Coordinates of C-alpha atoms in Angstrom, one line a residue:
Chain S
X14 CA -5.8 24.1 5.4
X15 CA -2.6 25.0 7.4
X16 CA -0.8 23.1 4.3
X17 CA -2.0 24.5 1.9
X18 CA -1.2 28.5 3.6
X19 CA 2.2 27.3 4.4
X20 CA 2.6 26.3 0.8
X21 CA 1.7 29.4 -0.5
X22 CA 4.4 31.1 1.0
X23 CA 7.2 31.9 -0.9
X24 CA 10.4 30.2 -0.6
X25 CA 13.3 32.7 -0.1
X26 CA 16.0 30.8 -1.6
X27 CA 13.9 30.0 -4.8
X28 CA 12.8 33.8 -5.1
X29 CA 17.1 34.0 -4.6
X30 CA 17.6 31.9 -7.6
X31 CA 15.4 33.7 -9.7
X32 CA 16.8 36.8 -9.0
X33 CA 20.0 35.6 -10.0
X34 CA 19.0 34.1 -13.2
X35 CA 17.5 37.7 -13.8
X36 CA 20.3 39.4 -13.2
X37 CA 22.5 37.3 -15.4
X38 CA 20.2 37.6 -18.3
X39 CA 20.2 41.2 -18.0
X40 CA 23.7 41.2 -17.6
X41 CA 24.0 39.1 -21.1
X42 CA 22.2 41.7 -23.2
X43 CA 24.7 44.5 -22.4
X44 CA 27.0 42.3 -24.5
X45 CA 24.7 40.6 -27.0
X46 CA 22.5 42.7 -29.3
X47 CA 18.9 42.3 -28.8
X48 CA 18.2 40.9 -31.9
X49 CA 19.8 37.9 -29.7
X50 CA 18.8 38.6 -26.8
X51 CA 16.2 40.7 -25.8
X52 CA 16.4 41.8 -22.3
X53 CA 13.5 40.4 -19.5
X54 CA 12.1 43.7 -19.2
X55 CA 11.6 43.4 -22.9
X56 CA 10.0 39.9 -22.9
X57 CA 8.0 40.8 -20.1
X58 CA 6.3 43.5 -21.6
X59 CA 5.9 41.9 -25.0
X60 CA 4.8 39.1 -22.8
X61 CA 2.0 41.6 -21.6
X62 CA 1.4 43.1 -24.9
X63 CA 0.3 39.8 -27.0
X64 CA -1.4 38.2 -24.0
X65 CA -4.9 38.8 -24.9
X66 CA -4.7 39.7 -28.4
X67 CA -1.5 39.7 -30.7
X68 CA -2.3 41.3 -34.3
X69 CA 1.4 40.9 -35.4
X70 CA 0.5 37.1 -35.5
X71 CA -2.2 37.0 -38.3
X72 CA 1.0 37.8 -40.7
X73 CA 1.9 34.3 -40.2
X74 CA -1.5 32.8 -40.6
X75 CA -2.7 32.9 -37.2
X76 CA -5.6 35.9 -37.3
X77 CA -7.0 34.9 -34.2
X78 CA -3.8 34.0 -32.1
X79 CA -2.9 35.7 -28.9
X80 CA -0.8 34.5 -25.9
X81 CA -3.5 33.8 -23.3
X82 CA -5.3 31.9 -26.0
X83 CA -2.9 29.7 -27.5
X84 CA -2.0 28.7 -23.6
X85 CA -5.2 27.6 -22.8
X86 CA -5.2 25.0 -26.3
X87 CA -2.1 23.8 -24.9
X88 CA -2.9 23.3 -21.4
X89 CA -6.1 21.8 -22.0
X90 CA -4.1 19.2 -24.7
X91 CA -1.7 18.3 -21.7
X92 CA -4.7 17.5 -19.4
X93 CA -6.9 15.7 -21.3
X94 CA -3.2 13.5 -22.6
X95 CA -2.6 13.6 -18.5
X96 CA -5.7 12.2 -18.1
X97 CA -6.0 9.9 -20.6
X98 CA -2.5 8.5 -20.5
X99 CA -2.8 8.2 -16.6
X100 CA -6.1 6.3 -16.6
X101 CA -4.4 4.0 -19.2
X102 CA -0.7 3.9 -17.8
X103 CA -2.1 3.5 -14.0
X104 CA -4.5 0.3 -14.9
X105 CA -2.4 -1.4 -16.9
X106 CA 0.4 -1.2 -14.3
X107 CA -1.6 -2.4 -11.5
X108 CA -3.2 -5.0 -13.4
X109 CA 0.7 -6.3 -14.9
X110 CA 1.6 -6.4 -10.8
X111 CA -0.6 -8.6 -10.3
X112 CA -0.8 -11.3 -13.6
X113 CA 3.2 -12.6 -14.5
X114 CA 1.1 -13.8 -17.9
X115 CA -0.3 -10.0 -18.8
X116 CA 3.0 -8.4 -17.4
X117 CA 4.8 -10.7 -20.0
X118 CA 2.9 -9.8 -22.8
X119 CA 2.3 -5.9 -22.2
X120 CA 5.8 -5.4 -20.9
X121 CA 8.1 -5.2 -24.2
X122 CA 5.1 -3.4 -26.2
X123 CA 5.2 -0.4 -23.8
X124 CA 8.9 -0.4 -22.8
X125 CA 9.8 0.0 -26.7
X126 CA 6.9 2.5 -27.2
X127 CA 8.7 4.7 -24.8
X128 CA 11.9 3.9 -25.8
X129 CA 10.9 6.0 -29.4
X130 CA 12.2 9.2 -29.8
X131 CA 9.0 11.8 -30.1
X132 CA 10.8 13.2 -33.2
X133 CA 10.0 9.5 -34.5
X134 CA 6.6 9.0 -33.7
X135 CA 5.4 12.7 -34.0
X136 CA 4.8 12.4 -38.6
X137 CA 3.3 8.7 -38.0
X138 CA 0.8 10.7 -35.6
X139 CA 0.3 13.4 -37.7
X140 CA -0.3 11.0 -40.5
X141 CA -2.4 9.3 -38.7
X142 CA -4.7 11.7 -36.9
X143 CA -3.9 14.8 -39.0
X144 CA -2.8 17.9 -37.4
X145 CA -5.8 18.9 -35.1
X146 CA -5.8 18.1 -30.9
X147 CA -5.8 14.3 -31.4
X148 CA -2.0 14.2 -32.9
X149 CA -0.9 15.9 -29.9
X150 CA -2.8 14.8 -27.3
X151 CA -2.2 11.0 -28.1
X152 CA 1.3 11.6 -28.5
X153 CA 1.4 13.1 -25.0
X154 CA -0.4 10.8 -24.0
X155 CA 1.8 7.6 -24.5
X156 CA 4.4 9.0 -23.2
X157 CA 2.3 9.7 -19.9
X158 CA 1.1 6.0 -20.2
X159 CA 4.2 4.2 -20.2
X160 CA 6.0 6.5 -17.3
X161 CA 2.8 6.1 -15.1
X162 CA 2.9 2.1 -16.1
X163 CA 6.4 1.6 -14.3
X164 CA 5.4 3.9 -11.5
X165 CA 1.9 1.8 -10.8
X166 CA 3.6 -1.2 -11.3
X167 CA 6.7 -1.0 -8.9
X168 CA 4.2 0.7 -6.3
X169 CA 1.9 -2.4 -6.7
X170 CA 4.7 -5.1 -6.5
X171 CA 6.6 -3.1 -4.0
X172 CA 3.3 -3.6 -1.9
X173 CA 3.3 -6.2 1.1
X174 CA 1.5 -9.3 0.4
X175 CA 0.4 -8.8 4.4
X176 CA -1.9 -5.7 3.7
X177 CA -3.7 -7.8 0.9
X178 CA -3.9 -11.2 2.7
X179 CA -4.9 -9.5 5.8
X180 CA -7.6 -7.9 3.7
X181 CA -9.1 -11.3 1.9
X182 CA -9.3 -13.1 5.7
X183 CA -11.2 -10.2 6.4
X184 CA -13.8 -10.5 4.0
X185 CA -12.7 -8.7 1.0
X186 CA -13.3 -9.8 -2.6
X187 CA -11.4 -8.5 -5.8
X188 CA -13.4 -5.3 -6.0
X189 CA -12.8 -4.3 -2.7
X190 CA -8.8 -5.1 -2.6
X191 CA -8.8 -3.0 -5.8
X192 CA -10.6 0.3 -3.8
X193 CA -9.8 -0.2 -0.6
X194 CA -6.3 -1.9 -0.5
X195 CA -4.2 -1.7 -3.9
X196 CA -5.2 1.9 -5.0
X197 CA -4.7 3.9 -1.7
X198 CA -1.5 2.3 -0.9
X199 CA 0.5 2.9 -4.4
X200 CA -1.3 6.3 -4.2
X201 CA 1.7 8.4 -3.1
X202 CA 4.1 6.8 -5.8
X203 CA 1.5 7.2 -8.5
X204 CA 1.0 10.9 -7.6
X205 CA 5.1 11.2 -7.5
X206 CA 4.4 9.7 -11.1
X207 CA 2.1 11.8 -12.3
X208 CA 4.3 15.2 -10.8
X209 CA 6.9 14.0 -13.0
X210 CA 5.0 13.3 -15.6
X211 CA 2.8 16.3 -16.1
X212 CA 6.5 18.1 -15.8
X213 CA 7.6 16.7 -19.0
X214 CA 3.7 16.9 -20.5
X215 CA 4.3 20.9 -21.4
X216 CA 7.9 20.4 -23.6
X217 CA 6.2 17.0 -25.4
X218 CA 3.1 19.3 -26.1
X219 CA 5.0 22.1 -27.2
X220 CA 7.0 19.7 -29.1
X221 CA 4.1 17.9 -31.0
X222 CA 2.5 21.7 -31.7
X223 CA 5.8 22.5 -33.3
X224 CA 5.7 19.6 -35.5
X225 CA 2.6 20.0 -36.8
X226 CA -0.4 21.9 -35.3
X227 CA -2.6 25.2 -35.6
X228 CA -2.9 26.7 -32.4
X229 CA -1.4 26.5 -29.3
X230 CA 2.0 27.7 -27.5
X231 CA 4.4 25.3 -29.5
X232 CA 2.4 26.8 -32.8
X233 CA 3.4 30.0 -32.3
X234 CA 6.7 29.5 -31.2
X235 CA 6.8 28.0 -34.7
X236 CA 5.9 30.7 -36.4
X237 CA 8.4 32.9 -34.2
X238 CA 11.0 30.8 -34.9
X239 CA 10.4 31.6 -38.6
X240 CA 10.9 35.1 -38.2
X241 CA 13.7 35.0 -35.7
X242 CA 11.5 37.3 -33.2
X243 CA 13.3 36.1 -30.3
X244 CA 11.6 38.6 -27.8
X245 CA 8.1 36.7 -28.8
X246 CA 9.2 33.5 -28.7
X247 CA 10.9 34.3 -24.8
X248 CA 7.4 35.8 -24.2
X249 CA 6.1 32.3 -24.9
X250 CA 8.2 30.6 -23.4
X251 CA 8.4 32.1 -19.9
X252 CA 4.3 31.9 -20.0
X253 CA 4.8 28.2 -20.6
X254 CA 7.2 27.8 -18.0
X255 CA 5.0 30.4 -15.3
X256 CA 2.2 28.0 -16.2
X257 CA 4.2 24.5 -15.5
X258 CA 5.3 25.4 -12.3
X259 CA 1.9 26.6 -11.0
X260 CA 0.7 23.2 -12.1
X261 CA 3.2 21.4 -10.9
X262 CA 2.4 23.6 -7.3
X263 CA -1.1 22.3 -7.6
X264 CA -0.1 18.8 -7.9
X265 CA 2.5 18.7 -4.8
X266 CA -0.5 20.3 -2.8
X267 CA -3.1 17.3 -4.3
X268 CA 0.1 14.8 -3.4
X269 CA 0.1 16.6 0.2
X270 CA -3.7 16.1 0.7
X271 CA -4.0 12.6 -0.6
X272 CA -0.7 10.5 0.5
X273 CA -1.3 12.4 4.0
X274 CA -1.2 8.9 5.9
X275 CA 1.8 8.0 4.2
X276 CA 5.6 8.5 6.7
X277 CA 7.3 9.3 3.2
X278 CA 5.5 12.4 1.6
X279 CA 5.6 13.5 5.1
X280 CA 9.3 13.8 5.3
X281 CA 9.4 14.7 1.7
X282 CA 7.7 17.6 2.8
X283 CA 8.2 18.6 6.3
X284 CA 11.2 21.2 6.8
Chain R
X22 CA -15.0 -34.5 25.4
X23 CA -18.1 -33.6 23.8
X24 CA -19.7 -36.2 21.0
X25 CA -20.3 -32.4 18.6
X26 CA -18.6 -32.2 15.3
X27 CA -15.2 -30.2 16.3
X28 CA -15.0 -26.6 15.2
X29 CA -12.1 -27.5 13.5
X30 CA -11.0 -30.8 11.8
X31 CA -7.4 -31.4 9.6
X32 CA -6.9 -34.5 8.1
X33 CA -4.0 -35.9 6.7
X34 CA -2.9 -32.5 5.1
X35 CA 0.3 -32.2 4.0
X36 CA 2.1 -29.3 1.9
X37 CA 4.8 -29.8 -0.5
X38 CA 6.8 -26.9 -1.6
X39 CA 9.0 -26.5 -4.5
X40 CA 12.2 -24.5 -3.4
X41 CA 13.8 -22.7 -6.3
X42 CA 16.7 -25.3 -6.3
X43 CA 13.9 -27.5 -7.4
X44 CA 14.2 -29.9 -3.8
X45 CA 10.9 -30.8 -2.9
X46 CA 10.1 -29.8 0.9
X47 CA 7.2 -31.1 2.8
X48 CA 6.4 -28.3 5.3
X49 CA 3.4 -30.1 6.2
X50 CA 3.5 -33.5 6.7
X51 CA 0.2 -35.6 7.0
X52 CA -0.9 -33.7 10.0
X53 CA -4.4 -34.4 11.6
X54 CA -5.6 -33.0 14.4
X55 CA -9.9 -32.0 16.0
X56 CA -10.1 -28.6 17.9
X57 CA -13.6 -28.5 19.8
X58 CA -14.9 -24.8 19.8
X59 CA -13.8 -22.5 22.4
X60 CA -10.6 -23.8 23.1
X61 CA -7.3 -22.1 23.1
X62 CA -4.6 -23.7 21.2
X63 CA -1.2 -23.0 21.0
X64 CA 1.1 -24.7 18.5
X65 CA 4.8 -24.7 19.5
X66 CA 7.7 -25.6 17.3
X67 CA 11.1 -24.1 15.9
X68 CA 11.2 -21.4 13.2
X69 CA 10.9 -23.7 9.9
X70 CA 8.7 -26.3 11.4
X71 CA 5.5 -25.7 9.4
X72 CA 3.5 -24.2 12.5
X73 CA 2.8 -20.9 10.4
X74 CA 1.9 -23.2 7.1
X75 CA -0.2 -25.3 8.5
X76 CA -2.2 -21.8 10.3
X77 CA -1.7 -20.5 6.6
X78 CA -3.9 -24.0 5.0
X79 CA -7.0 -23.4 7.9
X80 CA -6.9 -19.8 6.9
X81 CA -7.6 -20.2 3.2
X82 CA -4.5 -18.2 2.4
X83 CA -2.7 -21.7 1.0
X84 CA -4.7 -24.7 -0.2
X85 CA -3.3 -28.4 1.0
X86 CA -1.1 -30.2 -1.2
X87 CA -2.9 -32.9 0.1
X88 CA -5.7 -33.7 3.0
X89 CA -8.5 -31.5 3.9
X90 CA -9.5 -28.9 6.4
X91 CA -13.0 -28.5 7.8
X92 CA -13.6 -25.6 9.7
X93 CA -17.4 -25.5 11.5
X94 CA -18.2 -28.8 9.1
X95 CA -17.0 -26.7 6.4
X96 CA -14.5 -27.6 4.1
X97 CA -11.9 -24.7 3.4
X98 CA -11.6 -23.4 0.4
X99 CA -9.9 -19.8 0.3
X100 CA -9.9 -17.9 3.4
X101 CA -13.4 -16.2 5.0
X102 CA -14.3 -13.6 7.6
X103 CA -15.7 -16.5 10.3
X104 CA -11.5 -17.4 10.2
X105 CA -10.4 -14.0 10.9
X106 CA -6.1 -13.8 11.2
X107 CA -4.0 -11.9 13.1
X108 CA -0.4 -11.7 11.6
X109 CA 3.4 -11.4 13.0
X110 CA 4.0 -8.3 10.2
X111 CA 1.9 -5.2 10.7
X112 CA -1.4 -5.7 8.5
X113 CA -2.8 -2.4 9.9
X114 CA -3.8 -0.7 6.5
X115 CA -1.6 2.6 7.2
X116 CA -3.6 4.6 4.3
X117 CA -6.7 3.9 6.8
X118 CA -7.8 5.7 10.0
X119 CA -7.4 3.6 13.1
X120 CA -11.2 3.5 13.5
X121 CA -11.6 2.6 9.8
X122 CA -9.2 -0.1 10.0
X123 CA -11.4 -1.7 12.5
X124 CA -14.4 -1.3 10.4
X125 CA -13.2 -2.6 7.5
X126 CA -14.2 -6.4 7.9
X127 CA -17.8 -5.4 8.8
X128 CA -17.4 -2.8 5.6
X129 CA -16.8 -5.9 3.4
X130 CA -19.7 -7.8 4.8
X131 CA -21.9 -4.7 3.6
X132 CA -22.7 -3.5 7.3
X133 CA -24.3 0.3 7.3
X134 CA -21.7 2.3 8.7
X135 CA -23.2 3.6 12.0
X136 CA -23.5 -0.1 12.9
X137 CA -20.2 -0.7 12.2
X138 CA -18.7 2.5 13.9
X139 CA -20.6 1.4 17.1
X140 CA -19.0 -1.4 16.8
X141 CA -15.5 -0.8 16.0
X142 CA -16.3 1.5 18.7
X143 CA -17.1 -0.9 21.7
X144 CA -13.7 -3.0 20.6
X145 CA -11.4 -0.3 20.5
X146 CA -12.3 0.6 23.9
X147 CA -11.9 -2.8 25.0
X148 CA -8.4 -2.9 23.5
X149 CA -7.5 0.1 25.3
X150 CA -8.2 2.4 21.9
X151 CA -10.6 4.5 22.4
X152 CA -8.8 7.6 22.6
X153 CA -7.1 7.3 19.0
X154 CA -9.8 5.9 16.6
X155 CA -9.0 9.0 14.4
X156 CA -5.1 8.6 14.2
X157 CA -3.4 7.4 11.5
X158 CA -1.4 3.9 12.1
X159 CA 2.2 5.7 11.3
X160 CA 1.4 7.4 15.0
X161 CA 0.7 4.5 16.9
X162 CA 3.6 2.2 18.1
X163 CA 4.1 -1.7 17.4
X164 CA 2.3 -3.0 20.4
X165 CA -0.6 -0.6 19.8
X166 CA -0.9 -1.3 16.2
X167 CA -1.3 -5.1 17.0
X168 CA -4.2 -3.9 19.4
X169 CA -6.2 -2.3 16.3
X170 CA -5.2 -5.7 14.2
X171 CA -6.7 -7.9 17.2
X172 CA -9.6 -5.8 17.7
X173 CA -9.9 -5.6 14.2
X174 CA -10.7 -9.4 13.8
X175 CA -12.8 -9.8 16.8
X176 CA -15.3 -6.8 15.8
X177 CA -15.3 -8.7 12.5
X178 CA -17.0 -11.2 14.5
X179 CA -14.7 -14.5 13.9
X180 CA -15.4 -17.4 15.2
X181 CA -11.7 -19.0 15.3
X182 CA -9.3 -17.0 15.2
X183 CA -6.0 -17.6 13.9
X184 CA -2.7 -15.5 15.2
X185 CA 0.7 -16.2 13.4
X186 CA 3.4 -15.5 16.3
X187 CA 1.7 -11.9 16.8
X188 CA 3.8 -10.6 19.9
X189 CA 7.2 -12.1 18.2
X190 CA 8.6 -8.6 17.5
X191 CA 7.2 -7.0 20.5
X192 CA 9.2 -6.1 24.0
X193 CA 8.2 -8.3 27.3
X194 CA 6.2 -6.0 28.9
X195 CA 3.8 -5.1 25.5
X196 CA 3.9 -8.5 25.0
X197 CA 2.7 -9.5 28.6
X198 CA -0.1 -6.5 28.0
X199 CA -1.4 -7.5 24.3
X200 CA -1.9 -11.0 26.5
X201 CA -4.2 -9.8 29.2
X202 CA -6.4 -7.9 26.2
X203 CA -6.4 -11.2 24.0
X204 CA -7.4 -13.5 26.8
X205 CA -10.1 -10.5 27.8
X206 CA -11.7 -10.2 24.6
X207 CA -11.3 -14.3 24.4
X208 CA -12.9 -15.0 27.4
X209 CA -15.9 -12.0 26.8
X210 CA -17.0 -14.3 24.1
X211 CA -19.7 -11.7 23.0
X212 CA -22.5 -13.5 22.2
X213 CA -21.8 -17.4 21.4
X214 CA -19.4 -18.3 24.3
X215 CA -15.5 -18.4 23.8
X216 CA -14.1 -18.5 20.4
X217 CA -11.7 -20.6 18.8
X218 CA -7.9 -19.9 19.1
X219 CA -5.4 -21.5 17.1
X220 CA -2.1 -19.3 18.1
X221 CA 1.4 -20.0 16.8
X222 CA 4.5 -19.2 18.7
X223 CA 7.5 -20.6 19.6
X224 CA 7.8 -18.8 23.1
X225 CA 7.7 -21.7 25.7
X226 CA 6.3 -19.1 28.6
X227 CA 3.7 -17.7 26.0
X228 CA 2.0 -20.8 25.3
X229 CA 1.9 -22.0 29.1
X230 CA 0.0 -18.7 29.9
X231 CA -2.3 -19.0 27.1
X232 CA -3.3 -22.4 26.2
X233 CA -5.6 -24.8 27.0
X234 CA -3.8 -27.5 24.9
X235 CA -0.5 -26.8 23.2
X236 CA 0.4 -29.0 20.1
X237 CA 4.2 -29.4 19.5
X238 CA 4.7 -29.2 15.7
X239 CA 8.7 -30.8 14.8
X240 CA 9.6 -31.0 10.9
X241 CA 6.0 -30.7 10.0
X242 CA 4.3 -32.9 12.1
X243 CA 2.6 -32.9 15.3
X244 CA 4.9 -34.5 17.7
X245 CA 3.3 -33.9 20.9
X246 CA -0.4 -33.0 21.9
X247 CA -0.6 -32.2 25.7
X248 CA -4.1 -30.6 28.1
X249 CA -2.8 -27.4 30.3
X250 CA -5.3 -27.5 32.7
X251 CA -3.8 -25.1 34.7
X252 CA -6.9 -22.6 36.3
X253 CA -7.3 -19.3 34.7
X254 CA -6.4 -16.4 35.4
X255 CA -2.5 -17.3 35.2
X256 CA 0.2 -14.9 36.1
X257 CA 3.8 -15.8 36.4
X258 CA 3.1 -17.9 39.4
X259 CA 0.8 -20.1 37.4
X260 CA 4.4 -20.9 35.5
X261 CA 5.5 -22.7 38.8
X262 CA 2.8 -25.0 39.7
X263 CA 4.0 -28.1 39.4
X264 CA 2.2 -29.2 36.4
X265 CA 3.1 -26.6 34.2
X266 CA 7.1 -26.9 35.3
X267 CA 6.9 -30.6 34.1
X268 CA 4.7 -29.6 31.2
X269 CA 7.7 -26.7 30.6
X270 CA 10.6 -29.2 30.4
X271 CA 8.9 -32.0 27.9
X272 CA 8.4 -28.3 25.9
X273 CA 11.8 -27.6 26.6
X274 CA 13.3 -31.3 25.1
X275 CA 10.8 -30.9 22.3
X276 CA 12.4 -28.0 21.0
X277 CA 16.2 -29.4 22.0
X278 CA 17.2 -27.5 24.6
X279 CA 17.0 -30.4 27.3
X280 CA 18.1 -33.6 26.9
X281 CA 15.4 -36.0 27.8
X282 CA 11.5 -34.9 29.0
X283 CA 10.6 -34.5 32.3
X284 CA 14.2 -35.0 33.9
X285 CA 14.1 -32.7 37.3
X286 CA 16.9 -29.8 36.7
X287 CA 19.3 -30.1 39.6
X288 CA 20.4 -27.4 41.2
X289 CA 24.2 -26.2 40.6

């Protein structure tokens, strides 16, 4: 409980930084016209203006499109891809740690997958699944998968053989190494994993939604983009980016609460 | 001593490992030896003798290259809560509770968790605990972390118990302390009498204290097999009866640093 108030609070060097970028950007429109740049005051009340309902959009074939909306499509496409691609990426690693055979074979398959460019593999999606949630999601969702494979896997091989032998003298079968032993214990890198991860989830989404989707933030940023309305595409984009860090707040706080008994995210976060 | 099957039986085991110059090395080397039940063995040799190997093949943790191990008429196969271990690295699970890290054998074996708290309860106090069974392991210092792993395999009920130079890392006076509470909980024998002790070290002092027999182990065999009947409880005056002095020096030549056993040391 005291974390979590003490995270809450606001960090005055951060609340510095943003100031500063503020400043500059209002600054930047004295020189540029706001065709270019619209100033924040600007985005921020276009920002308010389409958030629940945004008619200008139905010129560009989204009737039904506002800001609030098209936010929630996205952020439920990045959780359920979070979710999916964790389950996926986390199993696989910890099963590779433990089996040189299945770390052989599933190695090379995932290390290239992640190696391809999402401007690659985005058309084979959308070929593949059309242009509705799946497209996205899965796309997201590799990526998710092959970043938390590397994390689970170095957490699991990093682990001392001690802790598991200690736990088979004991009495412990498979099962129970699995719950009690090898999933707490790569815990905090996992979670460090899946920080980063769900980080980079929002630009891949907003990526895929570009290439080829119907709703959603990267959608309309498409459509934006089309008619050069900078000041709405801003408006987007600073919603996108409010949103990622208030998940990303959410997940140090989960990270805080779960990898408690670990000496590491203690210092990480102790100041 | 007694005509009774011994609680634990090697024979002829031997261990071959591969080193990754590909040199065969036999750690183990046709070793046989019968520990009746309750006693306290120590086994004594240089780093790289095979001591912790062989402790490693009666724990289940490494099967023999060769031989066999029975362990209460039991051949081993894979280790088993009645051969509970005590290791020289910290095996206290840190994402655990100290209390929980005591339950965790009797957890395992399906034990409802009041009966196990009570339990893990009644040895944490006995190891001096009681008073951090909620910490987490990253508070606790070395000496006290190798009190939860000891009190850890004795709630788990074990009947030998095998320790793999546990008090190497630790200061003299821990080290002198973590003795008293393993020869306490040894000698409470809970229900069945004293349990079986097979301890590794190659601290000439610790194993006087301690054993009841200490078995020298040289280049993976058992070189030397000698009774220290000294009475219990032993202090540092039990270390200069005259028994144990003579019994120091032969332990002394065994591990080269006299010349021949049982030569009186003149004074300089």
């Amino acid at each position: 409980m005291a974390g979590a108030m003490r995270w809450a609070r606001f960090d005055p060097l951060g609340m510095l930084g943003i100031m500063a970028m503020l400043l500059i950007w209002a600054a930047m429109t004295r020189v540029l016209p706001p065709s270019s740049l619209p100033g924040p005051l600007s985005v921020g009340l276009r920002l308010g203006q389409d958030f629940f309902a945004a008619p200008e959009l139905s010129f560009y074939g989204l009737p039904d499109a506002s800001l609030s909306g098209s936010m929630i499509y996205t952020a439920e496409n990045v959780l359920v891809a979070l979710g999916v691609g964790a389950g996926v990426g986390i199993a696989a690693g910890l099963l590779t740690a433990r089996s040189a055979t299945l770390r052989a074979l599933i190695d090379p398959v995932l290390m290239t997958a992640g190696t391809i460019p999402i401007l690659v593999l985005a058309p084979f999606f959308l070929i593949w699944f059309g242009v509705g949630r799946a497209s996205s999601v899965l796309l997201v969702a590799l990526y998710v998968s092959v970043m938390l494979y590397v994390f689970a896997q170095r957490a699991a091989s990093g682990l001392d053989p001690v802790f598991e032998q200690s736990a088979r003298t004991l009495g412990a079968d498979r099962q129970r190494i699995l719950i009690d032993v090898l999933l707490p214990s790569t815990i905090p890198q996992i979670l460090g994993g899946i920080r980063i991860a769900l980080a980079g989830c929002w630009g891949l989404e907003a990526i895929a939604e570009l290439l080829g989707a119907q709703y959603g933030v990267g959608k309309i940023i498409e459509v934006l983009a089309g008619a050069t309305d900078v000041q709405g595409i801003l408006a987007a984009l600073v919603l996108l980016g409010v949103v990622a860090v208030l998940f990303d707040a959410g997940a140090a706080l989960a990270t805080r609460r779960l990898a408690r008994w670990s000496v590491t995210t203690q210092i990480g976060h102790e100041r | 001593m007694s005509d009774a099957a011994p609680m634990v039986l090697v024979s002829r085991v031997s261990q071959t490992f591969r080193r990754a110059d590909g040199q065969k090395v036999r750690a183990v080397d046709d070793v046989s030896v019968q520990i009746p039940e309750g006693q306290f063995v120590c086994l004594l040799g240089p780093s790289g003798c095979g001591k912790t190997t062989l402790l490693q093949m009666v724990a289940g943790l490494l099967a023999p290259t060769q031989g066999e191990i029975r362990v209460a008429g039991q051949c081993v196969r894979g280790p088993a809560p009645e051969r509970g271990m005590v290791f020289q690295k910290d095996s206290v699970f840190p994402w655990m509770r100290v209390i929980d890290n005591v339950e965790f054998g009797l957890k395992c074996r399906g034990v409802a968790k009041p009966e196990r708290q009570a339990i893990a309860r009644r040895y944490l106090a006995m190891v001096g605990l009681a008073a951090v069974e909620r910490a987490w392991p990253r508070e606790l210092s070395g000496g006290m972390l190798k009190r939860v792993a000891i009190a850890t395999v004795f709630a788990n009920g074990a009947a030998v118990l095998l320790l793999d130079e546990p008090f190497g890392a630790l200061d003299y006076v821990t080290k002198r302390q973590l003795h008293d509470v393993l020869l306490t909980l040894w000698g409470a024998g809970a229900s069945g009498g004293r349990r079986t002790v097979l301890f590794v070290t190659h601290d000439v002092d610790e194993a006087l204290l301690l054993a009841d027999r200490i078995l020298v182990v040289h280049s993976g065999r058992i070189v030397d097999d000698m009774a220290i009947p000294a009475p219990r409880p032993r202090n540092s005056d039990s270390l200069l009866l005259p028994a144990m002095v003579a019994n120091k020096h032969r332990l002394l030549a065994h591990l080269g640093l006299e010349v021949a056993p049982a030569v009186p040391v003149l004074a300089q």
